[in-house]
XYZ file of C-alpha atoms in Angstrom:
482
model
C 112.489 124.376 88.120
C 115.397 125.028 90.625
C 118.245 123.033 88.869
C 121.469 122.593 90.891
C 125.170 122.925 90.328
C 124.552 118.542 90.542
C 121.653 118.737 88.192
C 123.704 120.736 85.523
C 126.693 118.828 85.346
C 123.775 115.532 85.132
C 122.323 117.034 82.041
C 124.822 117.982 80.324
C 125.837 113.934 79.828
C 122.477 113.632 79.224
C 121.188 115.745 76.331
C 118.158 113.858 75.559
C 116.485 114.321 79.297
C 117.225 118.172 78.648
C 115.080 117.515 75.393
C 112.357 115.989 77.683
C 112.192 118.696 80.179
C 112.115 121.295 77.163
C 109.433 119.675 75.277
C 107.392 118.932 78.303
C 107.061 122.291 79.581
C 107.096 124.198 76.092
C 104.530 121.939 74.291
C 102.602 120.366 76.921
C 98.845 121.725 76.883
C 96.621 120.801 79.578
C 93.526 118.916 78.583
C 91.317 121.145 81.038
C 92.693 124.622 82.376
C 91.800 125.978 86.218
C 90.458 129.604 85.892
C 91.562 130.954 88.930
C 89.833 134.752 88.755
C 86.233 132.763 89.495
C 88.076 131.342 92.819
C 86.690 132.251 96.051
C 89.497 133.222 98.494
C 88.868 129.515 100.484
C 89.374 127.883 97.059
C 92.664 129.589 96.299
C 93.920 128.603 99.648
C 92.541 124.901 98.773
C 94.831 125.084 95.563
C 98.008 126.393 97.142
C 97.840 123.594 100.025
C 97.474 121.367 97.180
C 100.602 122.681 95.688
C 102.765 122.778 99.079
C 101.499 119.097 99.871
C 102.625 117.789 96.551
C 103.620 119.558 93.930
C 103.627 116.404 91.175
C 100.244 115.525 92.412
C 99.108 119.526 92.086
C 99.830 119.710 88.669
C 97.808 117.001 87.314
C 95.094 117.137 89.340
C 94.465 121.143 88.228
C 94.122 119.872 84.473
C 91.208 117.355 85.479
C 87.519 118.151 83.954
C 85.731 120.795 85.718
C 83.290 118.548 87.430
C 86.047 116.232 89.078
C 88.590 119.065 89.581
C 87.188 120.150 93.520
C 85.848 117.071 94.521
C 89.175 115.009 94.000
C 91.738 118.486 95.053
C 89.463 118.306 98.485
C 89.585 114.792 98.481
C 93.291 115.040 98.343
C 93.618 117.389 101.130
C 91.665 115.460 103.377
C 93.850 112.384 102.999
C 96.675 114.696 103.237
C 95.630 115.861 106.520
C 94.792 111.963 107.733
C 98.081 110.912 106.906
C 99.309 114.415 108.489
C 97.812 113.264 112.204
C 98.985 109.499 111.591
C 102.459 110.193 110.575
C 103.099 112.744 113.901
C 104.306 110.943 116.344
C 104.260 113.684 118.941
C 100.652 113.629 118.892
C 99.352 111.654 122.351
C 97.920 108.606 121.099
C 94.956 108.697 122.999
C 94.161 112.369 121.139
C 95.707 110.485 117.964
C 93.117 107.905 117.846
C 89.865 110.003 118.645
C 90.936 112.379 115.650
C 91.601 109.424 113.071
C 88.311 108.066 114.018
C 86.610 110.772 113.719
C 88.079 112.996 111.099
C 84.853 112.173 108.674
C 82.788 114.194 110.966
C 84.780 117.125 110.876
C 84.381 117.814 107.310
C 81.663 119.819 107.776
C 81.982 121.230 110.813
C 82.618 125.259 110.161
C 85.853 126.995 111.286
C 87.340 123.258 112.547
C 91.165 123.237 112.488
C 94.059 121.686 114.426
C 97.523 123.318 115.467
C 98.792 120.108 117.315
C 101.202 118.984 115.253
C 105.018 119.077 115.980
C 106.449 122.344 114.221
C 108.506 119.758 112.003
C 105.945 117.959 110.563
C 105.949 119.451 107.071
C 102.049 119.617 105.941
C 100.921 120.812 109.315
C 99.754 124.002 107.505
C 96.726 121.697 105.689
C 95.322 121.446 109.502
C 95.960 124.898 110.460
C 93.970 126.029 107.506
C 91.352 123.290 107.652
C 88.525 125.554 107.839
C 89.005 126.949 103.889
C 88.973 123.149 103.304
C 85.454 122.820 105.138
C 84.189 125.621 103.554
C 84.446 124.193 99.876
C 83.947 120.545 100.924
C 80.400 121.640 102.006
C 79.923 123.311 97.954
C 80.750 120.283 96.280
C 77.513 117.489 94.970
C 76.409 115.631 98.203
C 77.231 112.446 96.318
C 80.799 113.903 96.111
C 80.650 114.832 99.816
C 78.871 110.928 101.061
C 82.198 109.475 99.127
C 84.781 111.404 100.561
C 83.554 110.775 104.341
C 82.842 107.309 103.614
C 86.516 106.897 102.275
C 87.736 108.925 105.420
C 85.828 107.436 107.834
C 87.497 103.578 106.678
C 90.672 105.148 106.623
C 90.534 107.068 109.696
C 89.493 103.979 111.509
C 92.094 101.926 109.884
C 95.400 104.154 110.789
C 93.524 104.229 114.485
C 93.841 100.362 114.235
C 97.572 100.654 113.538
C 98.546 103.620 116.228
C 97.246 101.894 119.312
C 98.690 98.500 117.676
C 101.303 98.258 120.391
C 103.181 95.505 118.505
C 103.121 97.071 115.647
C 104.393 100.020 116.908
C 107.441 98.316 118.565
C 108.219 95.976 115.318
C 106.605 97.549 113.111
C 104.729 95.508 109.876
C 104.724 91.712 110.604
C 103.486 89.652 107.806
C 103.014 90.194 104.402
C 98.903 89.735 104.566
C 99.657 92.725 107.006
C 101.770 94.546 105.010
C 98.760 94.556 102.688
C 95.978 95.531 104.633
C 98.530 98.629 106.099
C 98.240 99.810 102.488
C 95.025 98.670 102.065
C 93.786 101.508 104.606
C 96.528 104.348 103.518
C 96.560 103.944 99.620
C 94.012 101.125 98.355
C 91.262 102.879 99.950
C 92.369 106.188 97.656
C 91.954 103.747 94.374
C 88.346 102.866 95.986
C 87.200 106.573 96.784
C 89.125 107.926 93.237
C 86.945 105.110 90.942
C 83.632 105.584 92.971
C 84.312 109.724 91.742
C 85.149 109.028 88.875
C 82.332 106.620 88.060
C 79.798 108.992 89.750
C 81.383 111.909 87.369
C 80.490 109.634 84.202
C 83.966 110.297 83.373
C 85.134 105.852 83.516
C 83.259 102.770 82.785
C 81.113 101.877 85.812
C 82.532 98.005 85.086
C 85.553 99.400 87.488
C 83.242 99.660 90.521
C 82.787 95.530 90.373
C 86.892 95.009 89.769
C 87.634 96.060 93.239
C 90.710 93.907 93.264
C 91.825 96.449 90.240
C 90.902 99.228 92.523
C 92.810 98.030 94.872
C 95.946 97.436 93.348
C 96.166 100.978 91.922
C 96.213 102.041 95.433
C 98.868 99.353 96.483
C 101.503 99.760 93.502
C 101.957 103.143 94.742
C 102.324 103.097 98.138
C 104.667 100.100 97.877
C 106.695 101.385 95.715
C 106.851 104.823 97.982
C 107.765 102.739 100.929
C 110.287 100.441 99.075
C 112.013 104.392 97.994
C 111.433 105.677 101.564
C 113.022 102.471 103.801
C 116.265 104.557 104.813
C 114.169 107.754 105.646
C 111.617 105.960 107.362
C 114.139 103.928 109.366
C 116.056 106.684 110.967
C 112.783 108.251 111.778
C 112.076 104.627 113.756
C 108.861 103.349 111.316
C 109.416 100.253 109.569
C 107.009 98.955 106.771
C 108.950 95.858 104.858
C 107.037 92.774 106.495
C 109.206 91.248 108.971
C 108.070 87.701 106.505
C 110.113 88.981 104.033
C 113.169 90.402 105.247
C 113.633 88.301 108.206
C 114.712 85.511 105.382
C 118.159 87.703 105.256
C 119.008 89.468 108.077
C 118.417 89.176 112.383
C 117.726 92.279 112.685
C 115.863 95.064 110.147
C 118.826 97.337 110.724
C 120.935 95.179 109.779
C 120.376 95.939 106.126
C 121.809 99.126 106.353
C 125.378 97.768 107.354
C 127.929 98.083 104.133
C 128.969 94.669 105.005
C 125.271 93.140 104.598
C 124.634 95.263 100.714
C 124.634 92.426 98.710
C 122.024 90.473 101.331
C 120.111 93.588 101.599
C 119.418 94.064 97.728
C 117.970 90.695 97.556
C 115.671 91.702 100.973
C 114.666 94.907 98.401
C 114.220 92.526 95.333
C 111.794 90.386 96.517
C 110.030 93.903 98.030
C 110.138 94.906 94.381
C 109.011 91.650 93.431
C 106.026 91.918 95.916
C 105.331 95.372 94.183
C 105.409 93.782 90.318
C 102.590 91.611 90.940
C 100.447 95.022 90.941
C 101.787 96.251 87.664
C 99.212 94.096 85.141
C 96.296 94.884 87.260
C 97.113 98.408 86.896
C 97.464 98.290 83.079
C 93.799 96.641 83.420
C 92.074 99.198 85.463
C 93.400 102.378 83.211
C 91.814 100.562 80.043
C 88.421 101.976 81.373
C 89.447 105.638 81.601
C 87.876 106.736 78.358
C 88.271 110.779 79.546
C 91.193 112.259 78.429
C 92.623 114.657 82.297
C 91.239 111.620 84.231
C 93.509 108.918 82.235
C 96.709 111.145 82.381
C 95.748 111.531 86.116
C 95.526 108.327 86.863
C 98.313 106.759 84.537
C 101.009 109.112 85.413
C 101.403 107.935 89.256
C 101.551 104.564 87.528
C 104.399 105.253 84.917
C 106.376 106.863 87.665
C 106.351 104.015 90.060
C 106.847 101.443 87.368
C 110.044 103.953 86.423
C 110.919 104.328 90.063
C 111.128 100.673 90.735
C 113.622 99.916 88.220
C 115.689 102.500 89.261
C 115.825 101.008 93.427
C 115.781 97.262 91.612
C 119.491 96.080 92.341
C 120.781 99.502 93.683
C 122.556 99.697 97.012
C 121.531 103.649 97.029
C 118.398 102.549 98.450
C 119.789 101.895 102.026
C 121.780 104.829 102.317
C 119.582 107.867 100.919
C 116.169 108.382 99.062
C 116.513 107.518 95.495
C 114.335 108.691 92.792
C 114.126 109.511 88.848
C 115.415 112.648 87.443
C 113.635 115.499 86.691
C 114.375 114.513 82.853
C 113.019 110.946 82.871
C 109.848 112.591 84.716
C 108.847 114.580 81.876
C 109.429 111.721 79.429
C 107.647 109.658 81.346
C 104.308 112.081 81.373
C 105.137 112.583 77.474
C 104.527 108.836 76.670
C 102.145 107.974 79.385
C 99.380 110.951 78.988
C 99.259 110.003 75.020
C 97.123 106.982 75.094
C 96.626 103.686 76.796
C 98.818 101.503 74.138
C 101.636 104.067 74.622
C 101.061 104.037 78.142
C 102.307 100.193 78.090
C 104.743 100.252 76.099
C 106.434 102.275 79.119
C 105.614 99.535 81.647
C 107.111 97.103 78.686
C 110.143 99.019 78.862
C 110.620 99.923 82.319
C 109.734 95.783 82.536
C 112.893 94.603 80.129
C 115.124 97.178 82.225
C 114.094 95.070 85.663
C 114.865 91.866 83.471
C 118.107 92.753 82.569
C 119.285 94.115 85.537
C 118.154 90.530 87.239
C 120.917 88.638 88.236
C 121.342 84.584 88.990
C 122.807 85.611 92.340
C 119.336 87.005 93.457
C 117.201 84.270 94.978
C 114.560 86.010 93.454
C 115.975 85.937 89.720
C 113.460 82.813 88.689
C 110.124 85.072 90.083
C 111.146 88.173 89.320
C 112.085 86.830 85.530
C 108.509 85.665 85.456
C 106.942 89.043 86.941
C 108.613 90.838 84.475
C 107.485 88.013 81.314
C 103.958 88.385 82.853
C 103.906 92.107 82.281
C 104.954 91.859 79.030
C 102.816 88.799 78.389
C 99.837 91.058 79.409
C 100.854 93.728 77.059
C 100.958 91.489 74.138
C 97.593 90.272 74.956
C 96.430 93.672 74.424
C 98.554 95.011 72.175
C 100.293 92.204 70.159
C 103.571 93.555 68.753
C 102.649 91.449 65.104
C 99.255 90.810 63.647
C 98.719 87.532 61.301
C 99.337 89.402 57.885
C 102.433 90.873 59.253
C 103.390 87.256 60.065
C 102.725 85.980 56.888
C 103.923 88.339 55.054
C 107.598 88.067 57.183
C 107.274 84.222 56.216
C 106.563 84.613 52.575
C 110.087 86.840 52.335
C 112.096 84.604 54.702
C 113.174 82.239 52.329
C 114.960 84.268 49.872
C 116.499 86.411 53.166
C 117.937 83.683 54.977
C 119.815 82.313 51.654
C 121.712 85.427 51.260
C 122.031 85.605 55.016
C 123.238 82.387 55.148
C 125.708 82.554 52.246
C 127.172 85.935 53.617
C 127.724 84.286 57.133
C 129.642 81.588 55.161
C 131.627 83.804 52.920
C 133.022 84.924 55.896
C 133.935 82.179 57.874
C 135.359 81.034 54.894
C 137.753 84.447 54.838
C 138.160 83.879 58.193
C 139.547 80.251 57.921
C 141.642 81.140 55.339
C 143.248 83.715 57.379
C 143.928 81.473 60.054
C 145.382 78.848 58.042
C 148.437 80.885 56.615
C 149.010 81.883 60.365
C 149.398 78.545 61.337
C 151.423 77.129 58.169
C 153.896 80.452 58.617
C 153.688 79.801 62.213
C 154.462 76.006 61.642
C 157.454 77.061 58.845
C 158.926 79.279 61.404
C 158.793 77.405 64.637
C 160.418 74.381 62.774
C 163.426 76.431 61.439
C 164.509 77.913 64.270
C 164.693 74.139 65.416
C 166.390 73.155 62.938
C 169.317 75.991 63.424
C 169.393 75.000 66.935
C 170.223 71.337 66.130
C 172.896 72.128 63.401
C 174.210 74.622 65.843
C 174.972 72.144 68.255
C 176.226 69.710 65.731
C 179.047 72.637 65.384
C 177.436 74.265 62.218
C 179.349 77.424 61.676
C 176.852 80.071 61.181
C 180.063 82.871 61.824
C 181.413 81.258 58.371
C 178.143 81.468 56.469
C 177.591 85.578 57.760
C 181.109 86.525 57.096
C 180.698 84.759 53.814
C 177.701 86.254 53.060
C 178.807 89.819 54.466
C 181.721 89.652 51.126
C 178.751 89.111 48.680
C 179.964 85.568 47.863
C 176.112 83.984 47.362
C 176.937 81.588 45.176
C 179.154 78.314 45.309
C 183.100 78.461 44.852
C 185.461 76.576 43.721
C 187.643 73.642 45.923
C 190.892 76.181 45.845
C 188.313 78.782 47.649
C 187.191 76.024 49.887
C 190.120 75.366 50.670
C 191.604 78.557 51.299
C 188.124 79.236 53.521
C 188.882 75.843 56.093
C 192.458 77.091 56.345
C 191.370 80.972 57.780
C 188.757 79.329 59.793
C 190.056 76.076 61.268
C 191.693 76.767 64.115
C 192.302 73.193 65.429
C 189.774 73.141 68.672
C 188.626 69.435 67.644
């Protein structure tokens, strides 16, 4: 797992994520199991692209049933080598475009591969080896194959639409309808191409092929919450993604929101991003209710979990604008615990990642009012479904309540009875107190002798003497002043 000298001294204030990560990879049992010794050589390089690409992504998508396991891994790799070609940016945009636009093609062209890419750009080694991805792309069903290129072939042409987009180049996203066609063509497209396999496996209710909006926003909730994580990374590397309609309401200029002096303005610019993202969250909920196989729902619904998780960790965080902030390696695995168990389970995590948000909301943020009722929408949604008290439970809570709230009621008075009692002997002691030492202070300046009395007192004579005593007392004291 690679832990760190950071990562140690984490866990060890933090027992029960050490729990997670040992539970997680001691009792988790994959639902479907890759047997690698009846790989071809061109599939076993397939697999350990898949696991230098993305190694989160890798591991779930090797437990899927046997009949979605290739087509979905290749389908991966192809949109990994897409985004591969768009994200380069020392790729001449002329030879950019003609590749995005016609990547589909290439699929099944033998012994294709591409070595273009800038020695940085960290999944070049997908293109290099593109011809072991051919090679099993042509193996796969032809209605596997028709989806994949018809998937690639909308996305290719989209990212093409974006590279030669001078403007956008320069200012990067405009407008929020913009914002959402960017990851229409980079993510929402992957929802569209993921349900049409998973449909065409028998493995989901066909009913998700006519919810494309659902399709959609499986797609969307990802990739915004990625580019909400990624804004400092992608800044420095001169891409910007937030909509200029959204944070042009708090800053001139986008970099200003990574000046210390603008934090507080620039958390609000990432609230209402986050806000922007929320709006996803119910749809997603919807969409993984018709995953009735067991690898596909824990394939789909992890993603999911982690961005809901994700998102409350950026909401409110100033982190965001100096470094890449994500969830621990602990909350990961207890995130895939609750969310691969069952679709109730599964929102009960996007209920609690929900109330976090909600609480973390502040009256400062001109968001607070919408983002209050993004988060009361998800949970309102989850009720729906999953309603936390059913009518006899109700009743029955009712029928007891009367006898409950007596004894509650007499114990809270009990109390502020002891309470007042308490307080009243403080004041009348108080009172006693305040008014004798005013009383001294008046006889003292009246010429009381107090000396007399203590000196008096000091011989033991308590009680009242006789007028020869008296006497004898004014004559040692008296000394004629007045």
């Amino acid at each position: 797992m690679g832990f760190k000298l950071a990562d140690v001294l984490y866990y060890s204030i933090h027992p029960n994520e050490v729990k997670s990560i040992a539970q997680w990879y001691t009792w988790h049992e994959p639902v479907h199991e890759r047997d690698e010794t009846k790989e071809d050589p061109s599939l076993q390089t397939c697999f350990k692209l898949l696991v230098l690409t993305s190694r989160s992504f890798s591991a779930v998508i090797q437990e899927l049933h046997p009949e979605l396991l290739l087509p979905v891994a290749l389908f991966y790799l192809v949109l990994r080598g897409l985004d591969t070609i768009e994200d380069d940016m020392t790729i001449p945009l002329d030879n950019k475009e003609a590749l995005l636009r016609n990547f589909h093609d290439i699929l099944e062209k033998d012994g294709w591969k591409f070595d273009g890419n800038g020695p940085d750009e960290k999944d070049r080694d997908v293109l290099v080896q593109f011809p072991d991805v051919v090679t099993e792309f042509k193996k796969i069903k032809p209605a596997y194959r028709a989806i994949v290129k018809d998937i690639a072939k909308q996305m290719g042409n989209g990212m093409a639409d974006y590279a030669i987009n001078a403007e956008h180049n320069a200012n990067g996203v405009n407008t929020i309808e913009d914002y959402n066609m960017y990851c229409h063509y980079v993510a929402g497209l992957v929802g569209e191409g993921l349900t049409k396999l998973f449909v065409e496996s028998k493995l989901a209710n066909p009913v998700l092929l006519e919810r494309q909006h659902l399709q959609e926003s499986m797609g969307l909730f990802l990739q915004k919450t990625n580019i909400i994580r990624d804004v400092r990374e992608d800044f420095e590397e001169k891409r910007r993604f937030w909509p200029k309609e959204i944070w042009s309401k708090y800053v001139d200029k986008f970099e200003d929101l990574f000046k210390p002096e603008n934090i507080d303005i620039a958390m609000n610019c990432s609230s209402e991003m986050i806000l922007n993202a929320l709006t996803h969250a119910d749809e997603c909920m919807f969409y993984l209710a018709g995953l009735k196989e067991q690898s596909v729902f824990n394939f789909a619904a992890i993603p999911q979990a982690m961005a809901i998780a994700t998102l409350e960790v950026l909401f409110r965080n100033p982190k965001v604008f100096r470094r890449n902030v994500k969830i621990t390696k602990g909350q990961a695995c207890q995130i895939m615990i609750e969310s691969t168990q069952n679709h109730q389970i599964l929102c009960e995590v996007f209920r609690k990642f929900a109330k976090k948000i909600h609480r973390k909301n502040t009256p400062k943020d001109p968001n607070f009012l919408q983002i209050s009722i993004a988060c009361g929408k998800i949970e309102q949604f989850i009720e729906s479904l999953y309603p936390t008290q059913d009518p006899k439970a109700i009743a029955q809570l009712q029928s007891t309540q009367a006898g409950t709230e007596k004894s509650a009621i007499d114990k809270v008075k009990a109390e502020q009875a002891k309470s007042d009692t308490i307080f009243l002997f403080i004041a009348v002691i108080g009172s006693l107190f305040f008014l004798t030492v005013i009383m001294i202070w008046v006889a003292y300046l009246f010429g009381a002798r107090f000396d007399v009395a203590i000196a008096e007192l000091m011989k033991g004579r308590l009680g009242r003497g006789s007028p020869l005593e008296a006497k004898e007392a004014i004559r040692r004291y008296d000394h004629g002043e007045l």
